Amino acid sequence: MSKNERLQSTIAIFIATIALMISVWQGCEQRRHNRLSVRPLLGFETISHNDTRSIKLMNSGLGPAVIESFQIGLDGKQLDAESGNPWRPVIDARNLRGKYSAMYYFAEASIIKPEETYSLLTWTPGDTLALGITISIRYQSLYEEDYTITESF
């Protein structure tokens, strides 16, 4: 093999190696983009309107959120949606019987589509605006990436 042929072979191997590295990098970037393009992004919103107050949950992301768990913390105790309606103890403890107009919770494997909004609780607060509760939701993306959102109200 001549010196010129060896040089050409070395350059070809170098170019092939660079092309392979670029291809791997591009594949990683494409994978990252695909995950971000279907990532759910849950958020809470508290709305006061006239004499009512609402806690709303919305999915502002581009992908669906698959609910793993929905829990409400009340006076240091976790109320789980799997053991029944977790809002009932809140209604009783905060004296909201007859003062609420909507309550919603999510069971395991519930799906929140992109741009969906749910009114979790709507009530007439009377003297107290704060309920003294914590809502915690664990959810996954389509790629089974885990996320958690927790907020106190």
GROMACS .gro file of N, CA and C in nm:
model
  459
    1MET      N    1   0.085  -0.117   0.000
    1MET     CA    2   0.000   0.000   0.000
    1MET      C    3   0.090   0.124   0.000
    2SER      N    4   0.060   0.214  -0.090
    2SER     CA    5   0.144   0.333  -0.103
    2SER      C    6   0.110   0.435   0.004
    3LYS      N    7   0.198   0.531   0.018
    3LYS     CA    8   0.178   0.636   0.117
    3LYS      C    9   0.051   0.716   0.088
    4ASN      N   10   0.023   0.740  -0.038
    4ASN     CA   11  -0.095   0.814  -0.080
    4ASN      C   12  -0.223   0.736  -0.046
    5GLU      N   13  -0.223   0.604  -0.066
    5GLU     CA   14  -0.340   0.521  -0.034
    5GLU      C   15  -0.364   0.516   0.117
    6ARG      N   16  -0.254   0.509   0.194
    6ARG     CA   17  -0.268   0.509   0.340
    6ARG      C   18  -0.328   0.641   0.390
    7LEU      N   19  -0.285   0.748   0.332
    7LEU     CA   20  -0.338   0.879   0.369
    7LEU      C   21  -0.487   0.888   0.336
    8GLN      N   22  -0.526   0.839   0.218
    8GLN     CA   23  -0.667   0.840   0.181
    8GLN      C   24  -0.749   0.752   0.275
    9SER      N   25  -0.697   0.636   0.312
    9SER     CA   26  -0.767   0.546   0.405
    9SER      C   27  -0.783   0.612   0.542
   10THR      N   28  -0.678   0.677   0.589
   10THR     CA   29  -0.683   0.745   0.719
   10THR      C   30  -0.786   0.857   0.717
   11ILE      N   31  -0.789   0.935   0.610
   11ILE     CA   32  -0.886   1.044   0.597
   11ILE      C   33  -1.027   0.988   0.590
   12ALA      N   34  -1.048   0.879   0.518
   12ALA     CA   35  -1.180   0.817   0.506
   12ALA      C   36  -1.228   0.766   0.642
   13ILE      N   37  -1.138   0.704   0.718
   13ILE     CA   38  -1.173   0.656   0.852
   13ILE      C   39  -1.207   0.773   0.943
   14PHE      N   40  -1.128   0.880   0.935
   14PHE     CA   41  -1.153   0.999   1.016
   14PHE      C   42  -1.290   1.060   0.984
   15ILE      N   43  -1.320   1.073   0.855
   15ILE     CA   44  -1.449   1.130   0.813
   15ILE      C   45  -1.564   1.039   0.857
   16ALA      N   46  -1.547   0.909   0.844
   16ALA     CA   47  -1.651   0.815   0.886
   16ALA      C   48  -1.673   0.823   1.037
   17THR      N   49  -1.566   0.839   1.114
   17THR     CA   50  -1.578   0.851   1.260
   17THR      C   51  -1.652   0.979   1.296
   18ILE      N   52  -1.619   1.090   1.233
   18ILE     CA   53  -1.686   1.217   1.257
   18ILE      C   54  -1.835   1.204   1.220
   19ALA      N   55  -1.864   1.141   1.106
   19ALA     CA   56  -2.004   1.123   1.064
   19ALA      C   57  -2.080   1.037   1.164
   20LEU      N   58  -2.016   0.934   1.217
   20LEU     CA   59  -2.080   0.849   1.318
   20LEU      C   60  -2.108   0.929   1.445
   21MET      N   61  -2.012   1.010   1.489
   21MET     CA   62  -2.032   1.092   1.609
   21MET      C   63  -2.146   1.192   1.589
   22ILE      N   64  -2.153   1.254   1.474
   22ILE     CA   65  -2.261   1.350   1.445
   22ILE      C   66  -2.395   1.278   1.442
   23SER      N   67  -2.398   1.160   1.385
   23SER     CA   68  -2.522   1.082   1.378
   23SER      C   69  -2.570   1.044   1.518
   24VAL      N   70  -2.481   1.001   1.605
   24VAL     CA   71  -2.517   0.966   1.743
   24VAL      C   72  -2.567   1.091   1.815
   25TRP      N   73  -2.498   1.202   1.801
   25TRP     CA   74  -2.539   1.328   1.865
   25TRP      C   75  -2.677   1.370   1.815
   26GLN      N   76  -2.700   1.361   1.685
   26GLN     CA   77  -2.829   1.400   1.628
   26GLN      C   78  -2.940   1.308   1.680
   27GLY      N   79  -2.912   1.179   1.693
   27GLY     CA   80  -3.011   1.085   1.748
   27GLY      C   81  -3.046   1.119   1.892
   28CYS      N   82  -2.945   1.154   1.972
   28CYS     CA   83  -2.970   1.194   2.112
   28CYS      C   84  -3.054   1.321   2.119
   29GLU      N   85  -3.024   1.418   2.035
   29GLU     CA   86  -3.101   1.542   2.033
   29GLU      C   87  -3.245   1.518   1.987
   30GLN      N   88  -3.262   1.430   1.888
   30GLN     CA   89  -3.396   1.398   1.840
   30GLN      C   90  -3.477   1.329   1.950
   31ARG      N   91  -3.413   1.239   2.023
   31ARG     CA   92  -3.480   1.170   2.133
   31ARG      C   93  -3.521   1.269   2.242
   32ARG      N   94  -3.431   1.361   2.276
   32ARG     CA   95  -3.462   1.464   2.376
   32ARG      C   96  -3.578   1.551   2.330
   33HIS      N   97  -3.577   1.589   2.203
   33HIS     CA   98  -3.686   1.670   2.148
   33HIS      C   99  -3.819   1.594   2.153
   34ASN      N  100  -3.816   1.465   2.118
   34ASN     CA  101  -3.939   1.385   2.120
   34ASN      C  102  -3.997   1.380   2.261
   35ARG      N  103  -3.913   1.363   2.361
   35ARG     CA  104  -3.961   1.359   2.500
   35ARG      C  105  -4.020   1.493   2.542
   36LEU      N  106  -3.954   1.601   2.505
   36LEU     CA  107  -4.006   1.733   2.541
   36LEU      C  108  -4.135   1.767   2.467
   37SER      N  109  -4.151   1.713   2.347
   37SER     CA  110  -4.270   1.747   2.269
   37SER      C  111  -4.396   1.682   2.322
   38VAL      N  112  -4.385   1.583   2.410
   38VAL     CA  113  -4.504   1.521   2.470
   38VAL      C  114  -4.499   1.528   2.623
   39ARG      N  115  -4.424   1.622   2.676
   39ARG     CA  116  -4.413   1.636   2.821
   39ARG      C  117  -4.536   1.707   2.878
   40PRO      N  118  -4.601   1.646   2.977
   40PRO     CA  119  -4.712   1.715   3.044
   40PRO      C  120  -4.657   1.817   3.143
   41LEU      N  121  -4.734   1.918   3.170
   41LEU     CA  122  -4.693   2.021   3.266
   41LEU      C  123  -4.817   2.062   3.346
   42LEU      N  124  -4.836   1.996   3.461
   42LEU     CA  125  -4.952   2.025   3.544
   42LEU      C  126  -4.926   2.146   3.631
   43GLY      N  127  -5.030   2.223   3.655
   43GLY     CA  128  -5.020   2.341   3.741
   43GLY      C  129  -5.153   2.369   3.809
   44PHE      N  130  -5.144   2.429   3.928
   44PHE     CA  131  -5.264   2.467   4.003
   44PHE      C  132  -5.291   2.614   3.983
   45GLU      N  133  -5.417   2.650   3.999
   45GLU     CA  134  -5.459   2.790   3.993
   45GLU      C  135  -5.572   2.807   4.094
   46THR      N  136  -5.565   2.913   4.171
   46THR     CA  137  -5.671   2.945   4.266
   46THR      C  138  -5.744   3.067   4.212
   47ILE      N  139  -5.876   3.054   4.200
   47ILE     CA  140  -5.956   3.162   4.143
   47ILE      C  141  -6.062   3.205   4.245
   48SER      N  142  -6.070   3.334   4.267
   48SER     CA  143  -6.178   3.390   4.350
   48SER      C  144  -6.269   3.469   4.259
   49HIS      N  145  -6.397   3.436   4.264
   49HIS     CA  146  -6.495   3.505   4.180
   49HIS      C  147  -6.622   3.525   4.260
   50ASN      N  148  -6.663   3.650   4.274
   50ASN     CA  149  -6.778   3.686   4.357
   50ASN      C  150  -6.758   3.627   4.497
   51ASP      N  151  -6.847   3.541   4.541
   51ASP     CA  152  -6.837   3.483   4.674
   51ASP      C  153  -6.780   3.342   4.674
   52THR      N  154  -6.726   3.297   4.562
   52THR     CA  155  -6.674   3.161   4.555
   52THR      C  156  -6.523   3.161   4.532
   53ARG      N  157  -6.466   3.049   4.566
   53ARG     CA  158  -6.323   3.028   4.546
   53ARG      C  159  -6.307   2.890   4.484
   54SER      N  160  -6.214   2.876   4.391
   54SER     CA  161  -6.192   2.748   4.321
   54SER      C  162  -6.044   2.714   4.317
   55ILE      N  163  -6.017   2.585   4.329
   55ILE     CA  164  -5.884   2.531   4.304
   55ILE      C  165  -5.894   2.455   4.173
   56LYS      N  166  -5.816   2.498   4.075
   56LYS     CA  167  -5.820   2.435   3.943
   56LYS      C  168  -5.686   2.370   3.913
   57LEU      N  169  -5.691   2.262   3.836
   57LEU     CA  170  -5.572   2.192   3.790
   57LEU      C  171  -5.576   2.192   3.638
   58MET      N  172  -5.464   2.233   3.576
   58MET     CA  173  -5.460   2.236   3.430
   58MET      C  174  -5.331   2.170   3.380
   59ASN      N  175  -5.341   2.116   3.260
   59ASN     CA  176  -5.224   2.061   3.192
   59ASN      C  177  -5.184   2.159   3.083
   60SER      N  178  -5.078   2.234   3.108
   60SER     CA  179  -5.030   2.334   3.013
   60SER      C  180  -4.924   2.277   2.919
   61GLY      N  181  -4.891   2.150   2.937
   61GLY     CA  182  -4.789   2.087   2.853
   61GLY      C  183  -4.845   2.039   2.720
   62LEU      N  184  -4.760   1.974   2.643
   62LEU     CA  185  -4.798   1.929   2.511
   62LEU      C  186  -4.841   1.782   2.507
   63GLY      N  187  -4.821   1.711   2.616
   63GLY     CA  188  -4.857   1.570   2.619
   63GLY      C  189  -4.950   1.539   2.734
   64PRO      N  190  -5.011   1.421   2.731
   64PRO     CA  191  -5.102   1.382   2.839
   64PRO      C  192  -5.026   1.345   2.966
   65ALA      N  193  -5.091   1.368   3.080
   65ALA     CA  194  -5.035   1.331   3.210
   65ALA      C  195  -5.111   1.208   3.259
   66VAL      N  196  -5.037   1.103   3.294
   66VAL     CA  197  -5.098   0.981   3.348
   66VAL      C  198  -5.082   0.987   3.500
   67ILE      N  199  -5.192   0.995   3.572
   67ILE     CA  200  -5.189   1.013   3.716
   67ILE      C  201  -5.144   0.884   3.785
   68GLU      N  202  -5.044   0.897   3.869
   68GLU     CA  203  -4.996   0.785   3.951
   68GLU      C  204  -5.062   0.788   4.089
   69SER      N  205  -5.072   0.908   4.146
   69SER     CA  206  -5.141   0.921   4.275
   69SER      C  207  -5.191   1.064   4.293
   70PHE      N  208  -5.303   1.076   4.362
   70PHE     CA  209  -5.366   1.204   4.395
   70PHE      C  210  -5.389   1.202   4.546
   71GLN      N  211  -5.318   1.290   4.618
   71GLN     CA  212  -5.330   1.291   4.764
   71GLN      C  213  -5.357   1.432   4.814
   72ILE      N  214  -5.436   1.437   4.920
   72ILE     CA  215  -5.463   1.563   4.988
   72ILE      C  216  -5.412   1.546   5.131
   73GLY      N  217  -5.334   1.643   5.175
   73GLY     CA  218  -5.287   1.642   5.313
   73GLY      C  219  -5.375   1.732   5.397
   74LEU      N  220  -5.430   1.676   5.507
   74LEU     CA  221  -5.519   1.750   5.596
   74LEU      C  222  -5.475   1.723   5.739
   75ASP      N  223  -5.429   1.828   5.806
   75ASP     CA  224  -5.386   1.817   5.946
   75ASP      C  225  -5.285   1.704   5.966
   76GLY      N  226  -5.187   1.695   5.875
   76GLY     CA  227  -5.079   1.597   5.888
   76GLY      C  228  -5.114   1.457   5.841
   77LYS      N  229  -5.233   1.436   5.790
   77LYS     CA  230  -5.275   1.304   5.743
   77LYS      C  231  -5.294   1.308   5.592
   78GLN      N  232  -5.240   1.207   5.523
   78GLN     CA  233  -5.256   1.198   5.379
   78GLN      C  234  -5.387   1.129   5.345
   79LEU      N  235  -5.469   1.193   5.264
   79LEU     CA  236  -5.596   1.136   5.219
   79LEU      C  237  -5.577   1.092   5.075
   80ASP      N  238  -5.591   0.965   5.049
   80ASP     CA  239  -5.560   0.906   4.919
   80ASP      C  240  -5.688   0.882   4.840
   81ALA      N  241  -5.684   0.911   4.711
   81ALA     CA  242  -5.801   0.890   4.624
   81ALA      C  243  -5.836   0.742   4.611
   82GLU      N  244  -5.740   0.653   4.637
   82GLU     CA  245  -5.767   0.510   4.624
   82GLU      C  246  -5.858   0.459   4.737
   83SER      N  247  -5.864   0.531   4.848
   83SER     CA  248  -5.947   0.488   4.960
   83SER      C  249  -6.083   0.558   4.961
   84GLY      N  250  -6.124   0.613   4.849
   84GLY     CA  251  -6.251   0.685   4.841
   84GLY      C  252  -6.227   0.831   4.808
   85ASN      N  253  -6.331   0.909   4.814
   85ASN     CA  254  -6.322   1.051   4.781
   85ASN      C  255  -6.241   1.124   4.889
   86PRO      N  256  -6.122   1.173   4.855
   86PRO     CA  257  -6.039   1.239   4.956
   86PRO      C  258  -6.092   1.377   4.999
   87TRP      N  259  -6.189   1.431   4.926
   87TRP     CA  260  -6.245   1.562   4.962
   87TRP      C  261  -6.342   1.552   5.079
   88ARG      N  262  -6.404   1.438   5.102
   88ARG     CA  263  -6.503   1.424   5.209
   88ARG      C  264  -6.449   1.464   5.346
   89PRO      N  265  -6.331   1.415   5.388
   89PRO     CA  266  -6.277   1.459   5.518
   89PRO      C  267  -6.248   1.609   5.523
   90VAL      N  268  -6.208   1.667   5.409
   90VAL     CA  269  -6.182   1.812   5.403
   90VAL      C  270  -6.312   1.888   5.423
   91ILE      N  271  -6.418   1.845   5.354
   91ILE     CA  272  -6.549   1.908   5.365
   91ILE      C  273  -6.596   1.905   5.511
   92ASP      N  274  -6.581   1.789   5.575
   92ASP     CA  275  -6.624   1.775   5.714
   92ASP      C  276  -6.537   1.857   5.809
   93ALA      N  277  -6.404   1.847   5.795
   93ALA     CA  278  -6.313   1.915   5.887
   93ALA      C  279  -6.318   2.067   5.875
   94ARG      N  280  -6.345   2.117   5.756
   94ARG     CA  281  -6.346   2.263   5.734
   94ARG      C  282  -6.488   2.320   5.731
   95ASN      N  283  -6.584   2.241   5.772
   95ASN     CA  284  -6.724   2.285   5.783
   95ASN      C  285  -6.775   2.344   5.651
   96LEU      N  286  -6.757   2.268   5.543
   96LEU     CA  287  -6.799   2.315   5.412
   96LEU      C  288  -6.924   2.245   5.360
   97ARG      N  289  -6.991   2.169   5.443
   97ARG     CA  290  -7.116   2.103   5.400
   97ARG      C  291  -7.215   2.210   5.355
   98GLY      N  292  -7.266   2.194   5.235
   98GLY     CA  293  -7.360   2.291   5.179
   98GLY      C  294  -7.293   2.416   5.126
   99LYS      N  295  -7.158   2.425   5.136
   99LYS     CA  296  -7.087   2.544   5.089
   99LYS      C  297  -7.001   2.515   4.966
  100TYR      N  298  -7.002   2.392   4.917
  100TYR     CA  299  -6.923   2.362   4.799
  100TYR      C  300  -7.016   2.330   4.683
  101SER      N  301  -6.969   2.361   4.562
  101SER     CA  302  -7.052   2.335   4.444
  101SER      C  303  -6.985   2.237   4.348
  102ALA      N  304  -6.858   2.209   4.370
  102ALA     CA  305  -6.789   2.112   4.283
  102ALA      C  306  -6.672   2.052   4.360
  103MET      N  307  -6.652   1.923   4.340
  103MET     CA  308  -6.532   1.857   4.390
  103MET      C  309  -6.495   1.747   4.293
  104TYR      N  310  -6.365   1.736   4.265
  104TYR     CA  311  -6.317   1.640   4.167
  104TYR      C  312  -6.184   1.587   4.214
  105TYR      N  313  -6.162   1.458   4.194
  105TYR     CA  314  -6.033   1.398   4.226
  105TYR      C  315  -5.999   1.296   4.119
  106PHE      N  316  -5.874   1.252   4.117
  106PHE     CA  317  -5.826   1.160   4.015
  106PHE      C  318  -5.787   1.028   4.077
  107ALA      N  319  -5.833   0.919   4.018
  107ALA     CA  320  -5.790   0.786   4.058
  107ALA      C  321  -5.662   0.752   3.981
  108GLU      N  322  -5.594   0.650   4.027
  108GLU     CA  323  -5.472   0.605   3.959
  108GLU      C  324  -5.504   0.569   3.815
  109ALA      N  325  -5.413   0.602   3.725
  109ALA     CA  326  -5.423   0.576   3.581
  109ALA      C  327  -5.519   0.670   3.509
  110SER      N  328  -5.572   0.772   3.577
  110SER     CA  329  -5.650   0.875   3.508
  110SER      C  330  -5.557   0.952   3.415
  111ILE      N  331  -5.612   1.006   3.310
  111ILE     CA  332  -5.531   1.079   3.212
  111ILE      C  333  -5.585   1.220   3.199
  112ILE      N  334  -5.493   1.317   3.205
  112ILE     CA  335  -5.528   1.457   3.183
  112ILE      C  336  -5.467   1.497   3.049
  113LYS      N  337  -5.552   1.528   2.954
  113LYS     CA  338  -5.506   1.563   2.820
  113LYS      C  339  -5.448   1.704   2.819
  114PRO      N  340  -5.367   1.735   2.718
  114PRO     CA  341  -5.314   1.871   2.706
  114PRO      C  342  -5.427   1.972   2.696
  115GLU      N  343  -5.408   2.085   2.760
  115GLU     CA  344  -5.502   2.197   2.760
  115GLU      C  345  -5.631   2.169   2.838
  116GLU      N  346  -5.639   2.059   2.911
  116GLU     CA  347  -5.756   2.032   2.993
  116GLU      C  348  -5.742   2.102   3.128
  117THR      N  349  -5.855   2.149   3.182
  117THR     CA  350  -5.859   2.212   3.312
  117THR      C  351  -5.972   2.148   3.392
  118TYR      N  352  -5.944   2.116   3.518
  118TYR     CA  353  -6.043   2.057   3.607
  118TYR      C  354  -6.058   2.145   3.729
  119SER      N  355  -6.180   2.168   3.770
  119SER     CA  356  -6.207   2.238   3.895
  119SER      C  357  -6.208   2.133   4.005
  120LEU      N  358  -6.102   2.131   4.086
  120LEU     CA  359  -6.091   2.029   4.191
  120LEU      C  360  -6.189   2.055   4.305
  121LEU      N  361  -6.200   2.180   4.345
  121LEU     CA  362  -6.294   2.215   4.452
  121LEU      C  363  -6.339   2.359   4.431
  122THR      N  364  -6.468   2.380   4.439
  122THR     CA  365  -6.526   2.514   4.436
  122THR      C  366  -6.613   2.527   4.560
  123TRP      N  367  -6.587   2.631   4.639
  123TRP     CA  368  -6.659   2.648   4.764
  123TRP      C  369  -6.680   2.795   4.795
  124THR      N  370  -6.773   2.820   4.886
  124THR     CA  371  -6.797   2.953   4.938
  124THR      C  372  -6.718   2.963   5.069
  125PRO      N  373  -6.614   3.043   5.071
  125PRO     CA  374  -6.523   3.038   5.185
  125PRO      C  375  -6.576   3.097   5.315
  126GLY      N  376  -6.669   3.190   5.308
  126GLY     CA  377  -6.715   3.253   5.433
  126GLY      C  378  -6.602   3.334   5.494
  127ASP      N  379  -6.568   3.306   5.620
  127ASP     CA  380  -6.464   3.382   5.691
  127ASP      C  381  -6.323   3.341   5.649
  128THR      N  382  -6.305   3.215   5.610
  128THR     CA  383  -6.171   3.162   5.586
  128THR      C  384  -6.147   3.141   5.437
  129LEU      N  385  -6.040   3.202   5.386
  129LEU     CA  386  -6.004   3.182   5.246
  129LEU      C  387  -5.917   3.058   5.230
  130ALA      N  388  -5.831   3.030   5.327
  130ALA     CA  389  -5.738   2.917   5.318
  130ALA      C  390  -5.800   2.793   5.381
  131LEU      N  391  -5.778   2.678   5.318
  131LEU     CA  392  -5.830   2.552   5.369
  131LEU      C  393  -5.729   2.481   5.460
  132GLY      N  394  -5.603   2.519   5.449
  132GLY     CA  395  -5.500   2.452   5.528
  132GLY      C  396  -5.475   2.310   5.480
  133ILE      N  397  -5.481   2.290   5.349
  133ILE     CA  398  -5.457   2.157   5.292
  133ILE      C  399  -5.339   2.163   5.196
  134THR      N  400  -5.287   2.045   5.164
  134THR     CA  401  -5.182   2.032   5.065
  134THR      C  402  -5.226   1.928   4.963
  135ILE      N  403  -5.218   1.962   4.836
  135ILE     CA  404  -5.251   1.868   4.730
  135ILE      C  405  -5.121   1.827   4.663
  136SER      N  406  -5.104   1.695   4.649
  136SER     CA  407  -4.984   1.640   4.586
  136SER      C  408  -5.027   1.540   4.479
  137ILE      N  409  -4.975   1.560   4.359
  137ILE     CA  410  -5.008   1.472   4.246
  137ILE      C  411  -4.879   1.420   4.185
  138ARG      N  412  -4.869   1.288   4.176
  138ARG     CA  413  -4.758   1.224   4.104
  138ARG      C  414  -4.813   1.181   3.970
  139TYR      N  415  -4.738   1.209   3.862
  139TYR     CA  416  -4.784   1.174   3.729
  139TYR      C  417  -4.667   1.139   3.639
  140GLN      N  418  -4.698   1.078   3.525
  140GLN     CA  419  -4.597   1.036   3.429
  140GLN      C  420  -4.629   1.089   3.290
  141SER      N  421  -4.524   1.099   3.209
  141SER     CA  422  -4.541   1.132   3.068
  141SER      C  423  -4.560   1.002   2.990
  142LEU      N  424  -4.578   1.014   2.859
  142LEU     CA  425  -4.588   0.896   2.775
  142LEU      C  426  -4.461   0.813   2.778
  143TYR      N  427  -4.348   0.877   2.806
  143TYR     CA  428  -4.220   0.807   2.814
  143TYR      C  429  -4.192   0.756   2.955
  144GLU      N  430  -4.294   0.756   3.039
  144GLU     CA  431  -4.286   0.707   3.178
  144GLU      C  432  -4.185   0.784   3.263
  145GLU      N  433  -4.168   0.911   3.233
  145GLU     CA  434  -4.086   0.998   3.318
  145GLU      C  435  -4.175   1.045   3.432
  146ASP      N  436  -4.123   1.042   3.555
  146ASP     CA  437  -4.202   1.076   3.674
  146ASP      C  438  -4.191   1.223   3.707
  147TYR      N  439  -4.304   1.281   3.747
  147TYR     CA  440  -4.311   1.420   3.791
  147TYR      C  441  -4.403   1.426   3.913
  148THR      N  442  -4.382   1.528   3.995
  148THR     CA  443  -4.466   1.552   4.112
  148THR      C  444  -4.495   1.700   4.122
  149ILE      N  445  -4.618   1.733   4.156
  149ILE     CA  446  -4.656   1.871   4.183
  149ILE      C  447  -4.725   1.874   4.318
  150THR      N  448  -4.683   1.967   4.403
  150THR     CA  449  -4.739   1.980   4.537
  150THR      C  450  -4.761   2.128   4.566
  151GLU      N  451  -4.879   2.159   4.622
  151GLU     CA  452  -4.907   2.297   4.658
  151GLU      C  453  -5.002   2.301   4.776
  152SER      N  454  -4.987   2.406   4.857
  152SER     CA  455  -5.073   2.424   4.975
  152SER      C  456  -5.179   2.530   4.947
  153PHE      N  457  -5.296   2.506   5.002
  153PHE     CA  458  -5.408   2.600   4.984
  153PHE      C  459  -5.471   2.631   5.118
   0.00000   0.00000   0.00000
